[in-house]
Amino acid sequence: AQSVTQLGSHVSVSEGALVLLRCNYSSSVPPYLFWYVQYPNQGLQLLLKYTSAATLVKGINGFEAEFKKSETSFHLTKPSAHMSDAAEYFCAVSDGGAQKLVFGQGTRLTINP
Amino acid sequence: NAGVTQTPKFQVLKTGQSMTLQCAQDMNHNSMYWYRQDPGMGLRLIYYSASEGTTDKGEVPNGYNVSRLNKREFSLRLESAAPSQTSVYFCASRAGESEWRELFFGEGSRLTVL
């Protein structure tokens, strides 16, 4: 079965600094990978997804992620953090089939002024 | 366009009480899902409905039942609530079963069982 590991349940960066949120997955076949963001008291919304078209995926709000098969990673980055980026971020992998979207445990991103 | 709407947003129950969480989507999506979110555990799938008239168990179905009332609505019922069911519940929908399609989420229903 697929699994997702997000390294670091809480990441804190200064405004303007690089954001790096780590995600590693286990998969025996090329997966579909997703990053979702959850702002306080809201549902999750899609940031970006990897569907094998390109290894570097650009998403909303200046975020991007790179699929590295050799490292089984799909880390999320943003060059310059903004206060509005404070949220919880979830990495997810599709395990095959409609029901099997497996989520990581989430990383809470805090932005310091 | 409201997207996915969940009611109620907050609920407090006593152990043994029953309740139903309602979910409706206006995007004409075929597939609908119920997840629960607990601290440090991400989202876990409770039940899903790939299409109108079908429902299937997810990762954590015990203590829950669901009804796909029509294409728009998918309800989650707790017959006899337990403290372990204290959680935030999210309904989601997707246009089809294809793995690459994104999920659209409601804003969540926060349930506390005393």
mmCIF file of C-alpha atoms in Angstrom:
data_model
loop_
_atom_site.group_PDB
_atom_site.id
_atom_site.type_symbol
_atom_site.label_atom_id
_atom_site.label_comp_id
_atom_site.label_asym_id
_atom_site.label_seq_id
_atom_site.Cartn_x
_atom_site.Cartn_y
_atom_site.Cartn_z
ATOM 1 C CA ALA A 1 0.000 0.000 0.000
ATOM 2 C CA GLN A 2 1.069 3.533 -0.621
ATOM 3 C CA SER A 3 2.197 5.750 2.198
ATOM 4 C CA VAL A 4 3.246 9.358 2.595
ATOM 5 C CA THR A 5 5.647 10.826 5.112
ATOM 6 C CA GLN A 6 5.891 14.532 5.736
ATOM 7 C CA LEU A 7 9.069 15.453 7.558
ATOM 8 C CA GLY A 8 8.347 17.993 10.254
ATOM 9 C CA SER A 9 4.921 18.556 11.707
ATOM 10 C CA HIS A 10 5.740 22.230 12.208
ATOM 11 C CA VAL A 11 7.945 24.504 10.110
ATOM 12 C CA SER A 12 8.648 28.126 10.944
ATOM 13 C CA VAL A 13 10.277 30.606 8.549
ATOM 14 C CA SER A 14 10.733 34.340 8.378
ATOM 15 C CA GLU A 15 8.782 36.462 5.936
ATOM 16 C CA GLY A 16 10.738 36.599 2.673
ATOM 17 C CA ALA A 17 12.665 33.398 3.379
ATOM 18 C CA LEU A 18 12.581 30.177 1.393
ATOM 19 C CA VAL A 19 9.799 27.749 2.230
ATOM 20 C CA LEU A 20 10.651 24.031 1.977
ATOM 21 C CA LEU A 21 8.119 21.406 3.042
ATOM 22 C CA ARG A 22 9.241 17.826 2.648
ATOM 23 C CA CYS A 23 7.221 14.870 1.404
ATOM 24 C CA ASN A 24 8.372 11.335 0.712
ATOM 25 C CA TYR A 25 6.153 8.595 -0.626
ATOM 26 C CA SER A 26 6.324 4.875 -1.077
ATOM 27 C CA SER A 27 5.073 3.491 -4.312
ATOM 28 C CA SER A 28 5.798 0.540 -6.531
ATOM 29 C CA VAL A 29 4.454 2.318 -9.591
ATOM 30 C CA PRO A 30 4.612 5.919 -10.785
ATOM 31 C CA PRO A 31 2.114 7.712 -8.580
ATOM 32 C CA TYR A 32 -0.092 10.738 -8.807
ATOM 33 C CA LEU A 33 1.002 13.205 -6.122
ATOM 34 C CA PHE A 34 -0.779 16.206 -4.672
ATOM 35 C CA TRP A 35 -0.202 19.087 -2.309
ATOM 36 C CA TYR A 36 -3.221 20.556 -0.555
ATOM 37 C CA VAL A 37 -3.353 23.623 1.691
ATOM 38 C CA GLN A 38 -5.715 24.223 4.601
ATOM 39 C CA TYR A 39 -6.141 27.750 5.899
ATOM 40 C CA PRO A 40 -7.519 28.162 9.425
ATOM 41 C CA ASN A 41 -11.108 26.989 9.792
ATOM 42 C CA GLN A 42 -11.391 26.093 6.135
ATOM 43 C CA GLY A 43 -11.417 22.969 4.032
ATOM 44 C CA LEU A 44 -8.484 21.786 1.968
ATOM 45 C CA GLN A 45 -7.796 23.208 -1.472
ATOM 46 C CA LEU A 46 -5.454 21.986 -4.160
ATOM 47 C CA LEU A 47 -2.087 23.715 -4.479
ATOM 48 C CA LEU A 48 -0.644 21.564 -7.253
ATOM 49 C CA LYS A 49 -0.473 18.022 -8.555
ATOM 50 C CA TYR A 50 1.961 15.748 -10.371
ATOM 51 C CA THR A 51 0.508 13.570 -13.101
ATOM 52 C CA SER A 52 3.732 12.578 -14.923
ATOM 53 C CA ALA A 53 3.571 15.365 -17.522
ATOM 54 C CA ALA A 54 6.519 17.280 -16.020
ATOM 55 C CA THR A 55 8.714 16.702 -12.994
ATOM 56 C CA LEU A 56 8.611 20.353 -11.908
ATOM 57 C CA VAL A 57 5.069 21.356 -11.146
ATOM 58 C CA LYS A 58 3.936 24.921 -10.588
ATOM 59 C CA GLY A 59 0.927 25.663 -8.450
ATOM 60 C CA ILE A 60 -1.018 28.566 -7.074
ATOM 61 C CA ASN A 61 0.381 31.374 -4.923
ATOM 62 C CA GLY A 62 3.966 30.920 -6.168
ATOM 63 C CA PHE A 63 4.428 27.369 -4.891
ATOM 64 C CA GLU A 64 6.096 24.618 -6.863
ATOM 65 C CA ALA A 65 7.138 21.026 -6.273
ATOM 66 C CA GLU A 66 9.622 18.720 -7.937
ATOM 67 C CA PHE A 67 9.025 15.023 -8.437
ATOM 68 C CA LYS A 68 12.220 13.033 -7.888
ATOM 69 C CA LYS A 69 11.689 9.377 -8.593
ATOM 70 C CA SER A 70 15.159 8.339 -7.409
ATOM 71 C CA GLU A 71 14.511 9.924 -4.026
ATOM 72 C CA THR A 72 10.757 9.111 -3.921
ATOM 73 C CA SER A 73 10.211 12.724 -2.956
ATOM 74 C CA PHE A 74 7.823 15.513 -3.851
ATOM 75 C CA HIS A 75 8.995 18.496 -1.802
ATOM 76 C CA LEU A 76 7.076 21.769 -1.881
ATOM 77 C CA THR A 77 8.941 25.065 -2.189
ATOM 78 C CA LYS A 78 8.327 28.775 -2.436
ATOM 79 C CA PRO A 79 11.207 31.217 -2.904
ATOM 80 C CA SER A 80 9.869 33.950 -0.648
ATOM 81 C CA ALA A 81 7.385 33.382 2.162
ATOM 82 C CA HIS A 82 4.476 35.717 2.728
ATOM 83 C CA MET A 83 2.424 36.090 5.874
ATOM 84 C CA SER A 84 -0.603 34.800 3.997
ATOM 85 C CA ASP A 85 1.169 31.441 3.472
ATOM 86 C CA ALA A 86 0.598 30.509 7.111
ATOM 87 C CA ALA A 87 -1.500 27.346 6.930
ATOM 88 C CA GLU A 88 -1.329 23.581 7.166
ATOM 89 C CA TYR A 89 -0.034 21.716 4.143
ATOM 90 C CA PHE A 90 -0.823 18.133 3.226
ATOM 91 C CA CYS A 91 0.951 15.886 0.768
ATOM 92 C CA ALA A 92 -1.126 13.079 -0.722
ATOM 93 C CA VAL A 93 -0.537 10.146 -3.037
ATOM 94 C CA SER A 94 -3.043 8.253 -5.097
ATOM 95 C CA ASP A 95 -2.953 4.574 -4.278
ATOM 96 C CA GLY A 96 -4.896 3.468 -7.290
ATOM 97 C CA GLY A 97 -8.616 3.846 -7.631
ATOM 98 C CA ALA A 98 -11.119 6.455 -6.609
ATOM 99 C CA GLN A 99 -10.981 5.856 -2.914
ATOM 100 C CA LYS A 100 -7.317 5.529 -2.259
ATOM 101 C CA LEU A 101 -5.941 9.026 -1.823
ATOM 102 C CA VAL A 102 -3.540 8.674 1.094
ATOM 103 C CA PHE A 103 -2.688 11.837 3.018
ATOM 104 C CA GLY A 104 0.397 12.643 5.016
ATOM 105 C CA GLN A 105 0.025 13.851 8.574
ATOM 106 C CA GLY A 106 0.375 17.502 7.604
ATOM 107 C CA THR A 107 2.919 20.270 8.189
ATOM 108 C CA ARG A 108 1.896 23.482 9.887
ATOM 109 C CA LEU A 109 3.738 26.452 8.382
ATOM 110 C CA THR A 110 4.249 29.530 10.524
ATOM 111 C CA ILE A 111 5.583 32.786 9.074
ATOM 112 C CA ASN A 112 7.481 35.126 11.388
ATOM 113 C CA PRO A 113 7.412 38.874 10.669
ATOM 114 C CA ASN B 1 -21.192 28.687 -6.930
ATOM 115 C CA ALA B 2 -21.206 27.250 -3.388
ATOM 116 C CA GLY B 3 -19.105 24.115 -4.132
ATOM 117 C CA VAL B 4 -19.337 21.639 -1.236
ATOM 118 C CA THR B 5 -21.583 22.616 1.661
ATOM 119 C CA GLN B 6 -21.568 20.836 5.016
ATOM 120 C CA THR B 7 -23.975 21.184 7.924
ATOM 121 C CA PRO B 8 -23.733 21.617 10.810
ATOM 122 C CA LYS B 9 -20.376 23.364 11.245
ATOM 123 C CA PHE B 10 -20.243 22.617 14.963
ATOM 124 C CA GLN B 11 -21.949 20.003 17.115
ATOM 125 C CA VAL B 12 -21.600 18.746 20.670
ATOM 126 C CA LEU B 13 -23.019 15.333 21.511
ATOM 127 C CA LYS B 14 -23.183 13.151 24.571
ATOM 128 C CA THR B 15 -21.928 9.584 24.398
ATOM 129 C CA GLY B 16 -24.584 7.358 22.869
ATOM 130 C CA GLN B 17 -26.454 10.104 21.009
ATOM 131 C CA SER B 18 -26.922 9.921 17.277
ATOM 132 C CA MET B 19 -26.594 12.528 14.582
ATOM 133 C CA THR B 20 -26.265 13.003 10.848
ATOM 134 C CA LEU B 21 -23.790 15.214 9.041
ATOM 135 C CA GLN B 22 -25.134 16.548 5.784
ATOM 136 C CA CYS B 23 -23.144 17.263 2.648
ATOM 137 C CA ALA B 24 -24.244 18.668 -0.686
ATOM 138 C CA GLN B 25 -22.284 19.615 -3.795
ATOM 139 C CA ASP B 26 -23.454 21.680 -6.745
ATOM 140 C CA MET B 27 -20.672 20.791 -9.207
ATOM 141 C CA ASN B 28 -22.410 17.768 -10.731
ATOM 142 C CA HIS B 29 -19.650 15.514 -9.413
ATOM 143 C CA ASN B 30 -20.057 11.764 -9.472
ATOM 144 C CA SER B 31 -17.828 10.822 -6.523
ATOM 145 C CA MET B 32 -18.217 11.951 -2.925
ATOM 146 C CA TYR B 33 -16.174 11.228 0.190
ATOM 147 C CA TRP B 34 -16.211 11.580 3.955
ATOM 148 C CA TYR B 35 -12.908 12.076 5.789
ATOM 149 C CA ARG B 36 -12.043 12.690 9.402
ATOM 150 C CA GLN B 37 -9.110 14.852 10.464
ATOM 151 C CA ASP B 38 -7.327 14.265 13.739
ATOM 152 C CA PRO B 39 -4.183 16.050 14.968
ATOM 153 C CA GLY B 40 -0.998 14.462 13.672
ATOM 154 C CA MET B 41 -2.879 11.893 11.593
ATOM 155 C CA GLY B 42 -3.770 13.764 8.447
ATOM 156 C CA LEU B 43 -7.065 12.881 6.795
ATOM 157 C CA ARG B 44 -8.469 9.381 6.901
ATOM 158 C CA LEU B 45 -11.201 8.134 4.618
ATOM 159 C CA ILE B 46 -14.366 6.936 6.346
ATOM 160 C CA TYR B 47 -16.660 6.112 3.414
ATOM 161 C CA TYR B 48 -16.937 7.075 -0.196
ATOM 162 C CA SER B 49 -19.473 6.926 -2.992
ATOM 163 C CA ALA B 50 -18.044 6.493 -6.470
ATOM 164 C CA SER B 51 -21.392 7.254 -8.056
ATOM 165 C CA GLU B 52 -25.038 7.692 -7.181
ATOM 166 C CA GLY B 53 -26.404 4.498 -5.687
ATOM 167 C CA THR B 54 -23.070 3.074 -4.512
ATOM 168 C CA THR B 55 -21.153 3.390 -1.262
ATOM 169 C CA ASP B 56 -17.993 1.699 0.001
ATOM 170 C CA LYS B 57 -15.960 1.573 3.173
ATOM 171 C CA GLY B 58 -12.737 3.478 3.513
ATOM 172 C CA GLU B 59 -9.963 3.163 6.056
ATOM 173 C CA VAL B 60 -11.966 3.877 9.243
ATOM 174 C CA PRO B 61 -15.660 2.997 8.708
ATOM 175 C CA ASN B 62 -16.504 1.505 12.117
ATOM 176 C CA GLY B 63 -19.212 3.431 13.967
ATOM 177 C CA TYR B 64 -20.456 5.235 10.867
ATOM 178 C CA ASN B 65 -23.053 4.776 8.159
ATOM 179 C CA VAL B 66 -23.602 6.735 4.980
ATOM 180 C CA SER B 67 -26.356 7.434 2.497
ATOM 181 C CA ARG B 68 -25.947 8.726 -1.033
ATOM 182 C CA LEU B 69 -29.346 10.322 -1.247
ATOM 183 C CA ASN B 70 -28.953 11.524 -4.825
ATOM 184 C CA LYS B 71 -26.135 12.802 -6.987
ATOM 185 C CA ARG B 72 -25.812 15.994 -4.951
ATOM 186 C CA GLU B 73 -26.092 14.734 -1.378
ATOM 187 C CA PHE B 74 -24.035 12.369 0.747
ATOM 188 C CA SER B 75 -24.758 12.083 4.474
ATOM 189 C CA LEU B 76 -22.745 10.574 7.316
ATOM 190 C CA ARG B 77 -24.530 9.143 10.336
ATOM 191 C CA LEU B 78 -23.214 8.331 13.785
ATOM 192 C CA GLU B 79 -25.695 5.913 15.363
ATOM 193 C CA SER B 80 -24.195 5.877 18.863
ATOM 194 C CA ALA B 81 -21.520 8.513 19.282
ATOM 195 C CA ALA B 82 -18.348 7.746 21.221
ATOM 196 C CA PRO B 83 -15.629 10.100 22.493
ATOM 197 C CA SER B 84 -13.232 8.548 19.965
ATOM 198 C CA GLN B 85 -15.384 10.097 17.245
ATOM 199 C CA THR B 86 -14.501 13.609 18.378
ATOM 200 C CA SER B 87 -12.933 15.005 15.239
ATOM 201 C CA VAL B 88 -13.287 17.383 12.337
ATOM 202 C CA TYR B 89 -15.216 15.813 9.472
ATOM 203 C CA PHE B 90 -14.747 16.821 5.863
ATOM 204 C CA CYS B 91 -16.910 16.030 2.919
ATOM 205 C CA ALA B 92 -15.302 16.130 -0.515
ATOM 206 C CA SER B 93 -16.332 15.535 -4.077
ATOM 207 C CA ARG B 94 -14.602 14.743 -7.341
ATOM 208 C CA ALA B 95 -15.756 14.820 -10.936
ATOM 209 C CA GLY B 96 -14.887 11.161 -11.530
ATOM 210 C CA GLU B 97 -12.901 8.250 -10.228
ATOM 211 C CA SER B 98 -9.741 9.045 -12.151
ATOM 212 C CA GLU B 99 -6.772 9.194 -9.808
ATOM 213 C CA TRP B 100 -5.483 12.464 -11.195
ATOM 214 C CA ARG B 101 -8.649 14.449 -10.537
ATOM 215 C CA GLU B 102 -8.584 16.821 -7.583
ATOM 216 C CA LEU B 103 -10.881 16.655 -4.584
ATOM 217 C CA PHE B 104 -13.016 19.645 -3.639
ATOM 218 C CA PHE B 105 -13.594 19.971 0.101
ATOM 219 C CA GLY B 106 -16.245 21.493 2.289
ATOM 220 C CA GLU B 107 -15.296 23.705 5.215
ATOM 221 C CA GLY B 108 -15.632 20.934 7.761
ATOM 222 C CA SER B 109 -17.879 19.950 10.651
ATOM 223 C CA ARG B 110 -16.320 20.022 14.108
ATOM 224 C CA LEU B 111 -17.840 17.338 16.324
ATOM 225 C CA THR B 112 -17.230 16.940 20.050
ATOM 226 C CA VAL B 113 -18.504 13.861 21.883
ATOM 227 C CA LEU B 114 -18.564 14.177 25.660
#
